[in-house]
């Protein structure tokens, strides 16, 4: 499985690649790679996650639609922006609209893309797409999956900024877009 390094002189050559397991939410593979220096790593692990989407949703009266939920891997209850997986073939913005509606019952408003980042390009293949929705309103009750236990929390701009300053947002893929949003003064242009 030699890779053509003509485009990127720092790219690694994949000598061998083997899938260890494939599940809907996580796929892992082991690769034997050769660096341009000639050094080899026989057991380099790559995690394939689905693409993510999240949304900074602000109501017509300026409150941020947030979620409180338990995160088992870190064993903590966290406040986060609404988020979820992009289904295969789904447009990321449509996925974000769907996730906001399903998880919170909020929707509508004006939508714009804020950013796309890679959660961990050293080990993961997925991207995280963030959108800003302003002027959203409550349209219905939540439509949660059996595996979801989400409480909707409405926060003021000052509360979200305080939480950012105090490192209370544990999810990096949410803290980074929130920082960018506030750095731009709530603007997305």
PDB file of C-alpha atoms in Angstrom:
ATOM      1  CA  UNK A   1       0.000   0.000   0.000  1.00  0.00           C
ATOM      2  CA  UNK A   2       2.648   2.545  -0.942  1.00  0.00           C
ATOM      3  CA  UNK A   3       1.422   6.129  -0.996  1.00  0.00           C
ATOM      4  CA  UNK A   4       2.610   8.658  -3.568  1.00  0.00           C
ATOM      5  CA  UNK A   5       4.361  11.397  -1.589  1.00  0.00           C
ATOM      6  CA  UNK A   6       4.701  13.743  -4.603  1.00  0.00           C
ATOM      7  CA  UNK A   7       2.043  16.110  -3.195  1.00  0.00           C
ATOM      8  CA  UNK A   8       3.306  16.232   0.393  1.00  0.00           C
ATOM      9  CA  UNK A   9       6.946  15.466   1.162  1.00  0.00           C
ATOM     10  CA  UNK A  10       6.053  14.872   4.834  1.00  0.00           C
ATOM     11  CA  UNK A  11       3.389  12.212   4.103  1.00  0.00           C
ATOM     12  CA  UNK A  12       3.920   8.754   5.492  1.00  0.00           C
ATOM     13  CA  UNK A  13       3.931   5.632   3.341  1.00  0.00           C
ATOM     14  CA  UNK A  14       1.444   2.983   4.415  1.00  0.00           C
ATOM     15  CA  UNK A  15       3.153  -0.397   4.188  1.00  0.00           C
ATOM     16  CA  UNK A  16       0.284  -2.406   5.644  1.00  0.00           C
ATOM     17  CA  UNK A  17      -3.209  -1.567   6.873  1.00  0.00           C
ATOM     18  CA  UNK A  18      -5.594  -3.798   8.804  1.00  0.00           C
ATOM     19  CA  UNK A  19      -9.046  -3.080  10.221  1.00  0.00           C
ATOM     20  CA  UNK A  20      -9.313  -4.206  13.845  1.00  0.00           C
ATOM     21  CA  UNK A  21     -13.044  -3.584  14.153  1.00  0.00           C
ATOM     22  CA  UNK A  22     -15.859  -1.723  12.436  1.00  0.00           C
ATOM     23  CA  UNK A  23     -18.827  -0.386  14.379  1.00  0.00           C
ATOM     24  CA  UNK A  24     -21.366   2.303  13.431  1.00  0.00           C
ATOM     25  CA  UNK A  25     -19.807   4.939  15.719  1.00  0.00           C
ATOM     26  CA  UNK A  26     -16.156   3.871  15.600  1.00  0.00           C
ATOM     27  CA  UNK A  27     -13.860   1.991  13.291  1.00  0.00           C
ATOM     28  CA  UNK A  28     -10.238   1.284  14.183  1.00  0.00           C
ATOM     29  CA  UNK A  29      -7.374   0.236  11.982  1.00  0.00           C
ATOM     30  CA  UNK A  30      -3.733  -0.611  12.606  1.00  0.00           C
ATOM     31  CA  UNK A  31      -1.190   0.595  10.087  1.00  0.00           C
ATOM     32  CA  UNK A  32       2.481  -0.104   9.553  1.00  0.00           C
ATOM     33  CA  UNK A  33       3.905   3.171   8.232  1.00  0.00           C
ATOM     34  CA  UNK A  34       7.236   4.545   7.035  1.00  0.00           C
ATOM     35  CA  UNK A  35       8.130   8.176   7.664  1.00  0.00           C
ATOM     36  CA  UNK A  36      10.139  10.226   5.118  1.00  0.00           C
ATOM     37  CA  UNK A  37      13.084   9.888   7.516  1.00  0.00           C
ATOM     38  CA  UNK A  38      13.044   6.129   6.963  1.00  0.00           C
ATOM     39  CA  UNK A  39      11.821   5.371  10.468  1.00  0.00           C
ATOM     40  CA  UNK A  40       8.947   2.901  10.715  1.00  0.00           C
ATOM     41  CA  UNK A  41       6.026   2.658  13.083  1.00  0.00           C
ATOM     42  CA  UNK A  42       4.630  -0.860  12.981  1.00  0.00           C
ATOM     43  CA  UNK A  43       1.575  -0.186  15.141  1.00  0.00           C
ATOM     44  CA  UNK A  44       0.053   3.196  14.341  1.00  0.00           C
ATOM     45  CA  UNK A  45      -3.670   3.290  15.147  1.00  0.00           C
ATOM     46  CA  UNK A  46      -6.226   5.317  13.190  1.00  0.00           C
ATOM     47  CA  UNK A  47      -9.761   5.891  14.465  1.00  0.00           C
ATOM     48  CA  UNK A  48     -12.502   6.484  11.916  1.00  0.00           C
ATOM     49  CA  UNK A  49     -15.477   8.334  13.395  1.00  0.00           C
ATOM     50  CA  UNK A  50     -18.472   9.701  11.486  1.00  0.00           C
ATOM     51  CA  UNK A  51     -18.431  13.411  10.731  1.00  0.00           C
ATOM     52  CA  UNK A  52     -19.892  15.576  13.492  1.00  0.00           C
ATOM     53  CA  UNK A  53     -21.956  18.723  13.398  1.00  0.00           C
ATOM     54  CA  UNK A  54     -22.846  21.199  16.073  1.00  0.00           C
ATOM     55  CA  UNK A  55     -24.705  24.459  16.308  1.00  0.00           C
ATOM     56  CA  UNK A  56     -24.441  27.665  18.272  1.00  0.00           C
ATOM     57  CA  UNK A  57     -28.166  28.402  18.482  1.00  0.00           C
ATOM     58  CA  UNK A  58     -29.375  31.773  19.727  1.00  0.00           C
ATOM     59  CA  UNK A  59     -33.048  32.489  20.358  1.00  0.00           C
ATOM     60  CA  UNK A  60     -34.865  35.602  19.193  1.00  0.00           C
ATOM     61  CA  UNK A  61     -34.380  37.099  22.663  1.00  0.00           C
ATOM     62  CA  UNK A  62     -30.627  36.394  22.673  1.00  0.00           C
ATOM     63  CA  UNK A  63     -30.432  33.241  24.804  1.00  0.00           C
ATOM     64  CA  UNK A  64     -28.110  30.385  23.838  1.00  0.00           C
ATOM     65  CA  UNK A  65     -29.753  26.980  23.466  1.00  0.00           C
ATOM     66  CA  UNK A  66     -27.496  24.554  25.325  1.00  0.00           C
ATOM     67  CA  UNK A  67     -27.732  20.973  26.519  1.00  0.00           C
ATOM     68  CA  UNK A  68     -26.859  19.312  29.796  1.00  0.00           C
ATOM     69  CA  UNK A  69     -25.956  15.653  29.510  1.00  0.00           C
ATOM     70  CA  UNK A  70     -23.788  12.983  31.099  1.00  0.00           C
ATOM     71  CA  UNK A  71     -20.540  12.035  29.323  1.00  0.00           C
ATOM     72  CA  UNK A  72     -19.578   8.548  30.430  1.00  0.00           C
ATOM     73  CA  UNK A  73     -16.000   8.411  29.115  1.00  0.00           C
ATOM     74  CA  UNK A  74     -15.037  11.367  31.349  1.00  0.00           C
ATOM     75  CA  UNK A  75     -17.728  10.551  33.949  1.00  0.00           C
ATOM     76  CA  UNK A  76     -19.060  14.087  34.062  1.00  0.00           C
ATOM     77  CA  UNK A  77     -22.234  15.978  33.397  1.00  0.00           C
ATOM     78  CA  UNK A  78     -21.500  18.746  30.933  1.00  0.00           C
ATOM     79  CA  UNK A  79     -23.199  21.698  29.324  1.00  0.00           C
ATOM     80  CA  UNK A  80     -22.644  21.694  25.570  1.00  0.00           C
ATOM     81  CA  UNK A  81     -23.968  23.139  22.347  1.00  0.00           C
ATOM     82  CA  UNK A  82     -26.359  20.832  20.439  1.00  0.00           C
ATOM     83  CA  UNK A  83     -24.454  18.315  18.334  1.00  0.00           C
ATOM     84  CA  UNK A  84     -24.556  14.954  16.644  1.00  0.00           C
ATOM     85  CA  UNK A  85     -23.373  12.819  13.780  1.00  0.00           C
ATOM     86  CA  UNK A  86     -23.798  13.614  10.122  1.00  0.00           C
ATOM     87  CA  UNK A  87     -25.483  10.643   8.493  1.00  0.00           C
ATOM     88  CA  UNK A  88     -23.807   9.190   5.410  1.00  0.00           C
ATOM     89  CA  UNK A  89     -24.719  11.348   2.392  1.00  0.00           C
ATOM     90  CA  UNK A  90     -26.331  14.032   4.571  1.00  0.00           C
ATOM     91  CA  UNK A  91     -25.445  17.704   4.175  1.00  0.00           C
ATOM     92  CA  UNK A  92     -23.732  18.886   7.407  1.00  0.00           C
ATOM     93  CA  UNK A  93     -26.013  21.936   7.770  1.00  0.00           C
ATOM     94  CA  UNK A  94     -29.106  19.771   7.359  1.00  0.00           C
ATOM     95  CA  UNK A  95     -27.682  17.399   9.971  1.00  0.00           C
ATOM     96  CA  UNK A  96     -27.152  20.328  12.359  1.00  0.00           C
ATOM     97  CA  UNK A  97     -30.731  21.513  11.825  1.00  0.00           C
ATOM     98  CA  UNK A  98     -31.998  17.980  12.443  1.00  0.00           C
ATOM     99  CA  UNK A  99     -29.900  17.546  15.591  1.00  0.00           C
ATOM    100  CA  UNK A 100     -30.988  20.904  17.030  1.00  0.00           C
ATOM    101  CA  UNK A 101     -34.645  20.060  16.428  1.00  0.00           C
ATOM    102  CA  UNK A 102     -34.452  16.464  17.705  1.00  0.00           C
ATOM    103  CA  UNK A 103     -32.388  17.223  20.803  1.00  0.00           C
ATOM    104  CA  UNK A 104     -33.953  20.530  21.855  1.00  0.00           C
ATOM    105  CA  UNK A 105     -37.193  21.102  19.939  1.00  0.00           C
ATOM    106  CA  UNK A 106     -35.784  24.410  18.634  1.00  0.00           C
ATOM    107  CA  UNK A 107     -35.529  25.341  14.965  1.00  0.00           C
ATOM    108  CA  UNK A 108     -36.021  27.993  12.344  1.00  0.00           C
ATOM    109  CA  UNK A 109     -33.922  31.134  12.315  1.00  0.00           C
ATOM    110  CA  UNK A 110     -31.104  32.200  10.052  1.00  0.00           C
ATOM    111  CA  UNK A 111     -28.269  29.681   9.546  1.00  0.00           C
ATOM    112  CA  UNK A 112     -24.665  30.190   8.510  1.00  0.00           C
ATOM    113  CA  UNK A 113     -21.537  28.059   8.588  1.00  0.00           C
ATOM    114  CA  UNK A 114     -18.956  29.152  11.166  1.00  0.00           C
ATOM    115  CA  UNK A 115     -16.126  26.629  10.758  1.00  0.00           C
ATOM    116  CA  UNK A 116     -14.973  23.097  10.059  1.00  0.00           C
ATOM    117  CA  UNK A 117     -12.235  21.568  12.187  1.00  0.00           C
ATOM    118  CA  UNK A 118     -10.666  18.149  12.682  1.00  0.00           C
ATOM    119  CA  UNK A 119     -11.001  16.949  16.284  1.00  0.00           C
ATOM    120  CA  UNK A 120      -7.665  15.124  16.309  1.00  0.00           C
ATOM    121  CA  UNK A 121      -5.870  14.844  12.937  1.00  0.00           C
ATOM    122  CA  UNK A 122      -3.078  12.813  14.548  1.00  0.00           C
ATOM    123  CA  UNK A 123      -5.349   9.829  15.169  1.00  0.00           C
ATOM    124  CA  UNK A 124      -8.865  10.518  13.830  1.00  0.00           C
ATOM    125  CA  UNK A 125     -10.234  10.890  10.308  1.00  0.00           C
ATOM    126  CA  UNK A 126     -13.446  12.854  10.934  1.00  0.00           C
ATOM    127  CA  UNK A 127     -14.374  16.517  10.694  1.00  0.00           C
ATOM    128  CA  UNK A 128     -16.621  18.631  12.907  1.00  0.00           C
ATOM    129  CA  UNK A 129     -18.823  21.243  11.203  1.00  0.00           C
ATOM    130  CA  UNK A 130     -20.145  24.159  13.260  1.00  0.00           C
ATOM    131  CA  UNK A 131     -23.062  26.380  12.301  1.00  0.00           C
ATOM    132  CA  UNK A 132     -24.599  29.457  13.886  1.00  0.00           C
ATOM    133  CA  UNK A 133     -28.382  29.731  13.969  1.00  0.00           C
ATOM    134  CA  UNK A 134     -29.810  33.054  15.110  1.00  0.00           C
ATOM    135  CA  UNK A 135     -33.446  33.756  15.844  1.00  0.00           C
ATOM    136  CA  UNK A 136     -34.341  30.144  16.625  1.00  0.00           C
ATOM    137  CA  UNK A 137     -37.541  29.399  18.491  1.00  0.00           C
ATOM    138  CA  UNK A 138     -39.160  26.507  20.314  1.00  0.00           C
ATOM    139  CA  UNK A 139     -41.100  24.461  17.756  1.00  0.00           C
ATOM    140  CA  UNK A 140     -41.874  21.243  19.626  1.00  0.00           C
ATOM    141  CA  UNK A 141     -40.886  18.911  22.412  1.00  0.00           C
ATOM    142  CA  UNK A 142     -37.601  17.017  22.181  1.00  0.00           C
ATOM    143  CA  UNK A 143     -37.412  13.913  19.983  1.00  0.00           C
ATOM    144  CA  UNK A 144     -34.691  11.936  21.759  1.00  0.00           C
ATOM    145  CA  UNK A 145     -33.295   8.520  20.923  1.00  0.00           C
ATOM    146  CA  UNK A 146     -33.382   5.835  23.623  1.00  0.00           C
ATOM    147  CA  UNK A 147     -29.656   6.390  24.245  1.00  0.00           C
ATOM    148  CA  UNK A 148     -30.098  10.142  24.858  1.00  0.00           C
ATOM    149  CA  UNK A 149     -30.858  11.868  28.167  1.00  0.00           C
ATOM    150  CA  UNK A 150     -30.592  15.577  27.373  1.00  0.00           C
ATOM    151  CA  UNK A 151     -31.861  18.548  29.365  1.00  0.00           C
ATOM    152  CA  UNK A 152     -32.258  21.848  27.489  1.00  0.00           C
ATOM    153  CA  UNK A 153     -30.618  24.838  29.173  1.00  0.00           C
ATOM    154  CA  UNK A 154     -31.031  28.445  28.007  1.00  0.00           C
ATOM    155  CA  UNK A 155     -28.082  30.680  28.901  1.00  0.00           C
ATOM    156  CA  UNK A 156     -27.394  34.358  28.474  1.00  0.00           C
ATOM    157  CA  UNK A 157     -24.432  35.630  26.481  1.00  0.00           C
ATOM    158  CA  UNK A 158     -22.695  36.598  29.738  1.00  0.00           C
ATOM    159  CA  UNK A 159     -23.222  33.132  31.226  1.00  0.00           C
ATOM    160  CA  UNK A 160     -21.696  31.438  28.156  1.00  0.00           C
ATOM    161  CA  UNK A 161     -18.722  33.831  28.194  1.00  0.00           C
ATOM    162  CA  UNK A 162     -18.175  33.214  31.916  1.00  0.00           C
ATOM    163  CA  UNK A 163     -18.213  29.466  31.323  1.00  0.00           C
ATOM    164  CA  UNK A 164     -15.705  29.835  28.485  1.00  0.00           C
ATOM    165  CA  UNK A 165     -13.375  31.964  30.613  1.00  0.00           C
ATOM    166  CA  UNK A 166     -13.580  29.422  33.454  1.00  0.00           C
ATOM    167  CA  UNK A 167     -12.896  26.414  31.160  1.00  0.00           C
ATOM    168  CA  UNK A 168     -16.295  24.898  31.950  1.00  0.00           C
ATOM    169  CA  UNK A 169     -16.831  23.623  28.391  1.00  0.00           C
ATOM    170  CA  UNK A 170     -15.000  20.293  28.371  1.00  0.00           C
ATOM    171  CA  UNK A 171     -15.741  19.397  24.752  1.00  0.00           C
ATOM    172  CA  UNK A 172     -12.974  20.985  22.630  1.00  0.00           C
ATOM    173  CA  UNK A 173     -15.027  20.766  19.423  1.00  0.00           C
ATOM    174  CA  UNK A 174     -17.557  23.029  21.101  1.00  0.00           C
ATOM    175  CA  UNK A 175     -15.260  25.363  23.021  1.00  0.00           C
ATOM    176  CA  UNK A 176     -13.240  26.241  19.899  1.00  0.00           C
ATOM    177  CA  UNK A 177     -16.275  27.383  17.860  1.00  0.00           C
ATOM    178  CA  UNK A 178     -17.695  29.273  20.833  1.00  0.00           C
ATOM    179  CA  UNK A 179     -14.388  31.123  21.251  1.00  0.00           C
ATOM    180  CA  UNK A 180     -14.357  31.935  17.536  1.00  0.00           C
ATOM    181  CA  UNK A 181     -17.963  33.124  17.665  1.00  0.00           C
ATOM    182  CA  UNK A 182     -17.250  35.504  20.545  1.00  0.00           C
ATOM    183  CA  UNK A 183     -13.901  36.591  19.117  1.00  0.00           C
ATOM    184  CA  UNK A 184     -15.779  37.763  16.034  1.00  0.00           C
ATOM    185  CA  UNK A 185     -18.249  39.611  18.263  1.00  0.00           C
ATOM    186  CA  UNK A 186     -21.073  37.189  17.539  1.00  0.00           C
ATOM    187  CA  UNK A 187     -20.583  37.795  13.834  1.00  0.00           C
ATOM    188  CA  UNK A 188     -19.903  35.004  11.382  1.00  0.00           C
ATOM    189  CA  UNK A 189     -18.645  37.113   8.487  1.00  0.00           C
TER     190      UNK A 189
END
